């Protein structure tokens, strides 16, 4: 069956970098083959560069972004541990669910959809939480939460950050911001197909891991051996070899371009989308000053029918955009512009197509 080529402007997956797609077709190697292990080592080094960390424990978890979330929580949260979670969208909600399943005593700090979390409220929510969990880029609302301000004042708490939609698209500085554990996903701003969850954890968090991790598969004490340097590496599970080739190559494309240049490209595309949509009568829903360039939430102009317009974009123009979620189902769009999608030619095609479709 022939499949169409799309411009992927939903919340993910984005269009991958061509380097990542062609790496998927490299000859298969055994997962303990020294030539594969050299690629894995270099992938972990490249992840340290994009996370801006020196953490030795930095590796791709097998599974999508949510597996990174689960790995971070299940290794750090046990029964009765107090966990403060910032909730201003779907992924903050997911954090609460995962933390509660680990037995955590969850303290929610909520803010309305479309607004950024108040760092001071997160700090003051509990006198001595074990952990504070925050989503950096809320893909459901298009809002950026301020991580640096939480990291600067968190005292003894561990800071856990979801970087699924931020890594590779906007500045992420794990070490400078005092982030103790962070995870991401491959299919958003990193421009790699879905399937891996890059994760990094510092020594401070490692020393406070739970004694007996409830998950066998995601127990970092065991997985760490798999990402250890060549001699110390032991079998835990079969590495998804081809996906690691793709991540290695995608990170190579990002680093060849330069992290700051990649952030600049996302910023320029996002600004043009937001400006263009406003001119077409859409209303931007994320708080000014906290808007993500890589994910725009916008209320549809009066009289434009959501399902009809999105289907027309997809079928007539080959452009996918995401529908609204939560309170914005049916009334707003989520327009992603991430990874290799973040090109001016895609932005121009998108805005021209939207202009046409909303007049039908
Ligand atoms: C996409 C996303 C996830 C989940 O990632 P999956 O790859 O769908 O499992 C988690 N957090 C945020 C902020 C996301 O955007």
Short mmCIF file of N, CA and C and ligand atoms in Angstrom, two decimals, residues 11 63-67 69 91 94 135-140 162-165 183 185-188 194-196, ligand 1:
data_model
loop_
_atom_site.label_atom_id
_atom_site.label_comp_id
_atom_site.label_asym_id
_atom_site.label_seq_id
_atom_site.Cartn_x
_atom_site.Cartn_y
_atom_site.Cartn_z
N UNK A 11 0.97 17.46 17.28
CA UNK A 11 1.85 17.44 18.46
C UNK A 11 2.94 16.37 18.36
N UNK A 63 11.33 2.59 24.60
CA UNK A 63 9.92 2.93 24.77
C UNK A 63 9.74 4.41 24.43
N UNK A 64 8.50 4.85 24.28
CA UNK A 64 8.27 6.25 23.91
C UNK A 64 8.43 7.17 25.13
N UNK A 65 8.15 8.44 24.94
CA UNK A 65 8.32 9.44 26.01
C UNK A 65 7.69 9.02 27.34
N UNK A 66 6.53 8.40 27.27
CA UNK A 66 5.86 7.99 28.51
C UNK A 66 6.67 6.95 29.27
N UNK A 67 7.45 6.15 28.58
CA UNK A 67 8.32 5.18 29.25
C UNK A 67 9.40 5.92 30.02
N UNK A 69 8.90 8.90 31.37
CA UNK A 69 8.19 9.41 32.54
C UNK A 69 8.09 8.30 33.60
N UNK A 91 -0.24 16.50 30.41
CA UNK A 91 0.95 15.73 30.78
C UNK A 91 1.29 15.89 32.26
N UNK A 94 -0.87 13.31 33.67
CA UNK A 94 -0.28 11.98 33.52
C UNK A 94 0.77 11.74 34.60
N UNK A 135 6.31 19.68 33.97
CA UNK A 135 6.44 19.52 32.52
C UNK A 135 7.01 20.83 31.95
N UNK A 136 8.13 20.72 31.24
CA UNK A 136 8.75 21.94 30.71
C UNK A 136 7.89 22.55 29.60
N UNK A 137 7.56 21.74 28.61
CA UNK A 137 6.75 22.23 27.48
C UNK A 137 5.45 21.43 27.47
N UNK A 138 4.34 22.06 27.90
CA UNK A 138 3.03 21.37 27.97
C UNK A 138 2.44 21.30 26.56
N UNK A 139 2.50 20.13 25.98
CA UNK A 139 2.08 19.94 24.60
C UNK A 139 0.56 20.08 24.44
N UNK A 140 -0.17 19.96 25.54
CA UNK A 140 -1.63 20.07 25.42
C UNK A 140 -2.08 21.53 25.39
N UNK A 162 9.86 16.90 32.66
CA UNK A 162 9.47 16.32 31.37
C UNK A 162 9.94 17.26 30.27
N UNK A 163 10.89 16.77 29.47
CA UNK A 163 11.43 17.57 28.36
C UNK A 163 11.03 16.98 27.02
N UNK A 164 9.91 16.25 26.99
CA UNK A 164 9.55 15.53 25.76
C UNK A 164 9.40 16.50 24.58
N UNK A 165 8.69 17.61 24.80
CA UNK A 165 8.47 18.53 23.69
C UNK A 165 9.45 19.70 23.69
N UNK A 183 13.61 13.57 31.21
CA UNK A 183 13.45 12.60 30.13
C UNK A 183 12.85 13.32 28.94
N UNK A 185 11.52 12.47 24.48
CA UNK A 185 11.03 11.49 23.52
C UNK A 185 11.70 11.82 22.19
N UNK A 186 11.76 10.85 21.31
CA UNK A 186 12.52 11.08 20.08
C UNK A 186 11.74 11.82 19.01
N UNK A 187 10.39 11.74 19.04
CA UNK A 187 9.60 12.12 17.86
C UNK A 187 9.13 13.56 17.84
N UNK A 188 9.59 14.37 18.78
CA UNK A 188 9.12 15.75 18.78
C UNK A 188 10.24 16.62 18.21
N UNK A 194 9.27 7.91 16.50
CA UNK A 194 8.95 7.56 17.89
C UNK A 194 9.52 6.20 18.28
N UNK A 195 9.87 6.05 19.54
CA UNK A 195 10.30 4.73 20.02
C UNK A 195 11.32 4.73 21.14
N UNK A 196 11.96 5.87 21.40
CA UNK A 196 12.94 5.90 22.50
C UNK A 196 12.66 7.10 23.41
C1 LIG B 1 4.28 13.45 23.81
C2 LIG B 1 4.49 13.75 25.24
C3 LIG B 1 4.65 12.74 26.21
C4 LIG B 1 4.43 11.29 25.92
O1 LIG B 1 5.25 10.79 24.98
P1 LIG B 1 4.84 9.48 24.14
O2 LIG B 1 5.99 9.38 23.21
O3 LIG B 1 3.54 9.78 23.48
O4 LIG B 1 4.76 8.36 25.08
C5 LIG B 1 4.95 13.11 27.51
N1 LIG B 1 5.05 14.39 27.86
C6 LIG B 1 4.88 15.39 26.96
C7 LIG B 1 5.03 16.81 27.41
C8 LIG B 1 4.60 15.09 25.64
O5 LIG B 1 4.42 16.08 24.75
#
